[in-house]
């Protein structure tokens, strides 16, 4: 129920970059806790507020509708908010904490971090301490949706022990590596886009189902004695 209402052994799942009714239906049927809509025109996954307003009508109560933005203008955010009932905001660009809070206007928000070899974890979480969650993603050309994992071992254990309950792990996840990610990092949630696609922007219902089943299996393994 929702992306960020974390309880141990119940890793939440966000399926990102949905564009069609079939995409949304597949994610809901598979048990996604959140669905992400990319409002970044250069992306092949980009959608319009009007389209998202129709897609959100297919979501049952409790499934978060996440707006994904990259350095938006206030006008862009206002148009999205006035058109589609977004429940969670994800900022994937160079937005300041103050800008994120202003854009979110009291709703929960996630700040995405693009993790390179020298990423400053402590400085990041201090700067964005007001965020409801941190989405840790790979540093790829462009902004996201690169389908590449980052070095999970590079996350300081001390930082993870404090911030883990609000970490959304992202970047190159799939049904084959998500179990290891959950066992090692115990994130609040996991996020996926490329790993459930047959081509850029084209989601595959079977891959979505397989991914969520892999998450549930990993949680069950953690919970078993
Ligand atoms: O998905 C995109 O096209 C995208 C474009 C611009 C900024 C962010 C974008 N995606 C952000 C996400 O939350 C993705 O789910 C995340 O980067 C993971 O993607 P993937 O590695 O393909 O699973």
Short mmCIF file of C-alpha atoms and ligand atoms in Angstrom, two decimals:
data_model
loop_
_atom_site.label_atom_id
_atom_site.label_comp_id
_atom_site.label_asym_id
_atom_site.label_seq_id
_atom_site.Cartn_x
_atom_site.Cartn_y
_atom_site.Cartn_z
CA UNK A 1 0.00 0.00 0.00
CA UNK A 2 1.97 2.91 -1.32
CA UNK A 3 5.65 3.15 -2.03
CA UNK A 4 6.98 4.59 1.19
CA UNK A 5 5.03 2.90 3.96
CA UNK A 6 7.92 0.56 4.62
CA UNK A 7 7.83 -2.38 6.94
CA UNK A 8 10.71 -4.88 7.14
CA UNK A 9 10.18 -7.87 4.87
CA UNK A 10 7.76 -5.94 2.67
CA UNK A 11 9.89 -4.33 -0.01
CA UNK A 12 7.75 -1.97 -2.04
CA UNK A 13 7.90 -1.91 -5.82
CA UNK A 14 7.69 0.99 -8.27
CA UNK A 15 7.34 0.23 -11.97
CA UNK A 16 8.48 3.33 -13.85
CA UNK A 17 8.00 4.75 -17.30
CA UNK A 18 4.45 3.52 -17.91
CA UNK A 19 2.76 4.95 -21.00
CA UNK A 20 -0.35 2.91 -21.80
CA UNK A 21 -3.44 1.44 -20.18
CA UNK A 22 -1.97 -2.03 -20.75
CA UNK A 23 1.19 -0.97 -18.90
CA UNK A 24 -0.80 0.23 -15.89
CA UNK A 25 -3.07 -2.81 -15.84
CA UNK A 26 -0.06 -5.14 -15.95
CA UNK A 27 1.67 -3.33 -13.09
CA UNK A 28 -1.49 -3.31 -10.95
CA UNK A 29 -2.22 -6.98 -11.66
CA UNK A 30 1.34 -7.91 -10.73
CA UNK A 31 1.02 -6.07 -7.40
CA UNK A 32 3.04 -2.88 -7.89
CA UNK A 33 2.90 -0.43 -5.00
CA UNK A 34 3.61 2.55 -7.25
CA UNK A 35 3.73 3.44 -10.91
CA UNK A 36 5.99 6.13 -12.36
CA UNK A 37 5.17 8.54 -15.16
CA UNK A 38 8.03 10.33 -16.92
CA UNK A 39 7.31 14.01 -17.64
CA UNK A 40 10.65 14.56 -19.37
CA UNK A 41 10.08 15.06 -23.11
CA UNK A 42 13.46 13.75 -24.35
CA UNK A 43 12.69 10.36 -22.85
CA UNK A 44 11.07 7.67 -25.04
CA UNK A 45 8.90 7.00 -21.96
CA UNK A 46 7.58 10.56 -21.76
CA UNK A 47 3.85 11.07 -21.26
CA UNK A 48 1.57 14.11 -21.05
CA UNK A 49 -0.49 15.17 -18.03
CA UNK A 50 -3.74 14.46 -19.88
CA UNK A 51 -2.64 10.91 -20.69
CA UNK A 52 -1.56 10.32 -17.09
CA UNK A 53 -4.89 11.62 -15.79
CA UNK A 54 -6.61 8.83 -17.73
CA UNK A 55 -4.07 6.20 -16.69
CA UNK A 56 -4.39 7.04 -13.00
CA UNK A 57 -8.12 6.26 -13.17
CA UNK A 58 -7.06 2.58 -13.55
CA UNK A 59 -5.15 2.55 -10.26
CA UNK A 60 -6.75 1.02 -7.16
CA UNK A 61 -6.62 2.98 -3.93
CA UNK A 62 -3.22 2.78 -2.29
CA UNK A 63 -1.10 2.52 -5.42
CA UNK A 64 1.02 5.66 -5.69
CA UNK A 65 1.06 7.68 -8.90
CA UNK A 66 4.59 9.06 -9.14
CA UNK A 67 5.43 12.08 -11.30
CA UNK A 68 9.01 11.95 -12.49
CA UNK A 69 10.58 15.29 -13.34
CA UNK A 70 13.95 16.64 -14.40
CA UNK A 71 14.61 20.29 -13.51
CA UNK A 72 10.96 21.28 -14.04
CA UNK A 73 9.50 24.76 -14.15
CA UNK A 74 6.80 25.76 -11.73
CA UNK A 75 4.44 26.07 -14.69
CA UNK A 76 5.13 22.44 -15.68
CA UNK A 77 4.49 21.24 -12.14
CA UNK A 78 1.32 23.33 -11.89
CA UNK A 79 -0.02 21.87 -15.14
CA UNK A 80 0.66 18.32 -13.96
CA UNK A 81 -0.92 18.93 -10.55
CA UNK A 82 -4.01 20.58 -12.02
CA UNK A 83 -4.50 17.78 -14.55
CA UNK A 84 -3.52 14.47 -12.91
CA UNK A 85 -3.97 13.30 -9.26
CA UNK A 86 -0.28 12.66 -8.55
CA UNK A 87 0.44 11.31 -5.06
CA UNK A 88 4.26 11.33 -5.05
CA UNK A 89 6.88 13.52 -6.76
CA UNK A 90 10.28 12.33 -7.91
CA UNK A 91 12.92 14.87 -8.83
CA UNK A 92 15.68 13.45 -10.98
CA UNK A 93 17.65 16.54 -11.96
CA UNK A 94 19.68 19.20 -10.16
CA UNK A 95 16.79 20.64 -8.17
CA UNK A 96 17.66 22.17 -4.80
CA UNK A 97 15.90 20.92 -1.69
CA UNK A 98 13.99 24.17 -1.53
CA UNK A 99 12.83 23.78 -5.13
CA UNK A 100 11.75 20.19 -4.49
CA UNK A 101 9.73 21.23 -1.46
CA UNK A 102 8.17 24.13 -3.37
CA UNK A 103 7.22 21.87 -6.30
CA UNK A 104 5.86 19.16 -4.00
CA UNK A 105 3.71 21.73 -2.17
CA UNK A 106 3.17 19.59 0.89
CA UNK A 107 2.94 16.24 -0.91
CA UNK A 108 5.64 13.59 -0.39
CA UNK A 109 8.68 13.76 -2.62
CA UNK A 110 11.68 11.67 -3.58
CA UNK A 111 15.08 13.04 -4.57
CA UNK A 112 16.97 10.89 -7.03
CA UNK A 113 20.72 10.56 -6.74
CA UNK A 114 22.91 9.42 -9.62
CA UNK A 115 25.64 7.37 -7.99
CA UNK A 116 29.12 7.67 -9.42
CA UNK A 117 32.42 6.44 -7.91
CA UNK A 118 32.89 9.53 -5.70
CA UNK A 119 29.29 10.20 -4.72
CA UNK A 120 29.08 12.15 -1.44
CA UNK A 121 26.37 10.24 0.42
CA UNK A 122 26.48 12.24 3.66
CA UNK A 123 26.41 15.59 1.90
CA UNK A 124 23.49 14.40 -0.24
CA UNK A 125 21.32 13.22 2.64
CA UNK A 126 22.11 16.36 4.63
CA UNK A 127 21.18 18.60 1.70
CA UNK A 128 17.94 16.71 1.02
CA UNK A 129 17.10 15.76 4.60
CA UNK A 130 13.50 16.95 4.04
CA UNK A 131 12.94 14.33 1.32
CA UNK A 132 10.60 11.47 2.09
CA UNK A 133 12.89 9.09 0.22
CA UNK A 134 16.14 8.91 -1.72
CA UNK A 135 16.10 7.08 -5.05
CA UNK A 136 19.61 5.74 -5.65
CA UNK A 137 20.17 5.34 -9.36
CA UNK A 138 23.09 4.76 -11.68
CA UNK A 139 25.04 7.66 -13.17
CA UNK A 140 24.23 7.30 -16.87
CA UNK A 141 24.35 9.60 -19.88
CA UNK A 142 21.25 11.74 -19.70
CA UNK A 143 19.37 11.35 -16.43
CA UNK A 144 17.91 7.93 -15.85
CA UNK A 145 16.32 4.83 -17.20
CA UNK A 146 19.71 3.60 -18.28
CA UNK A 147 19.29 -0.03 -17.34
CA UNK A 148 22.67 -0.12 -15.62
CA UNK A 149 23.34 -1.02 -11.98
CA UNK A 150 25.69 1.09 -9.92
CA UNK A 151 28.20 -0.32 -7.40
CA UNK A 152 26.02 -1.23 -4.44
CA UNK A 153 29.16 -1.92 -2.38
CA UNK A 154 29.97 1.77 -2.64
CA UNK A 155 27.08 2.66 -0.33
CA UNK A 156 28.63 3.24 3.13
CA UNK A 157 27.18 0.79 5.64
CA UNK A 158 26.91 3.51 8.28
CA UNK A 159 24.96 5.71 5.88
CA UNK A 160 22.70 2.81 4.91
CA UNK A 161 21.97 1.91 8.53
CA UNK A 162 20.57 5.40 9.08
CA UNK A 163 18.95 6.04 5.71
CA UNK A 164 18.01 2.53 4.54
CA UNK A 165 14.34 2.85 5.52
CA UNK A 166 13.97 5.66 3.04
CA UNK A 167 16.11 4.27 0.21
CA UNK A 168 14.46 3.37 -3.07
CA UNK A 169 17.02 1.25 -4.92
CA UNK A 170 17.09 1.76 -8.67
CA UNK A 171 19.33 1.37 -11.69
CA UNK A 172 19.61 -1.76 -13.82
CA UNK A 173 17.46 -3.97 -11.61
CA UNK A 174 15.83 -7.10 -12.98
CA UNK A 175 14.29 -10.35 -11.78
CA UNK A 176 17.75 -11.94 -11.59
CA UNK A 177 19.60 -9.37 -9.45
CA UNK A 178 16.88 -7.86 -7.27
CA UNK A 179 17.04 -10.70 -4.74
CA UNK A 180 20.70 -10.01 -4.05
CA UNK A 181 19.98 -6.28 -3.83
CA UNK A 182 17.27 -6.80 -1.22
CA UNK A 183 19.35 -9.27 0.79
CA UNK A 184 22.35 -6.94 0.87
CA UNK A 185 20.74 -3.51 1.18
CA UNK A 186 17.27 -4.00 2.68
CA UNK A 187 15.86 -0.97 0.83
CA UNK A 188 12.45 0.50 1.55
CA UNK A 189 11.57 -0.07 -2.09
CA UNK A 190 12.93 -1.01 -5.48
CA UNK A 191 12.35 0.75 -8.77
CA UNK A 192 12.61 -0.56 -12.31
CA UNK A 193 12.10 0.57 -15.87
CA UNK A 194 14.38 -0.95 -18.55
CA UNK A 195 14.41 -4.33 -16.85
CA UNK A 196 10.72 -4.85 -17.60
CA UNK A 197 10.88 -3.65 -21.20
CA UNK A 198 11.26 -5.49 -24.51
CA UNK A 199 12.43 -2.23 -26.08
CA UNK A 200 12.83 1.34 -24.82
CA UNK A 201 9.47 2.47 -23.53
CA UNK A 202 7.69 -0.81 -24.33
CA UNK A 203 6.82 -2.69 -21.13
CA UNK A 204 6.37 -6.46 -21.01
CA UNK A 205 3.68 -7.73 -18.61
CA UNK A 206 5.50 -11.03 -18.10
CA UNK A 207 8.72 -9.26 -17.10
CA UNK A 208 6.78 -7.05 -14.69
CA UNK A 209 5.21 -10.12 -13.08
CA UNK A 210 8.55 -11.94 -12.91
CA UNK A 211 10.22 -8.95 -11.27
CA UNK A 212 7.59 -8.54 -8.56
CA UNK A 213 7.56 -12.28 -7.92
CA UNK A 214 11.35 -12.11 -7.46
CA UNK A 215 10.91 -9.29 -4.94
CA UNK A 216 8.32 -11.24 -3.00
CA UNK A 217 10.57 -14.33 -3.02
CA UNK A 218 13.48 -12.29 -1.69
CA UNK A 219 11.32 -10.90 1.10
CA UNK A 220 10.11 -14.38 1.98
CA UNK A 221 13.69 -15.64 2.10
CA UNK A 222 14.65 -12.82 4.47
CA UNK A 223 11.67 -13.56 6.69
CA UNK A 224 12.18 -17.33 6.85
CA UNK A 225 14.11 -18.68 9.88
O1 LIG B 1 13.06 6.44 -17.37
C1 LIG B 1 13.42 7.43 -18.01
O2 LIG B 1 13.37 7.51 -19.25
C2 LIG B 1 13.97 8.63 -17.29
C3 LIG B 1 14.30 9.77 -18.02
C4 LIG B 1 14.80 10.88 -17.35
C5 LIG B 1 14.96 10.86 -15.96
C6 LIG B 1 14.64 9.72 -15.22
C7 LIG B 1 14.16 8.60 -15.89
N1 LIG B 1 13.86 7.46 -15.19
C8 LIG B 1 13.96 7.48 -13.77
C9 LIG B 1 13.55 6.26 -13.06
O3 LIG B 1 13.04 6.35 -11.94
C10 LIG B 1 13.95 4.93 -13.61
O4 LIG B 1 13.04 3.98 -13.15
C11 LIG B 1 15.34 4.63 -13.05
O5 LIG B 1 16.26 5.50 -13.67
C12 LIG B 1 15.74 3.18 -13.27
O6 LIG B 1 15.75 2.92 -14.64
P1 LIG B 1 16.29 1.47 -15.16
O7 LIG B 1 17.77 1.42 -14.84
O8 LIG B 1 15.99 1.52 -16.61
O9 LIG B 1 15.54 0.42 -14.42
#
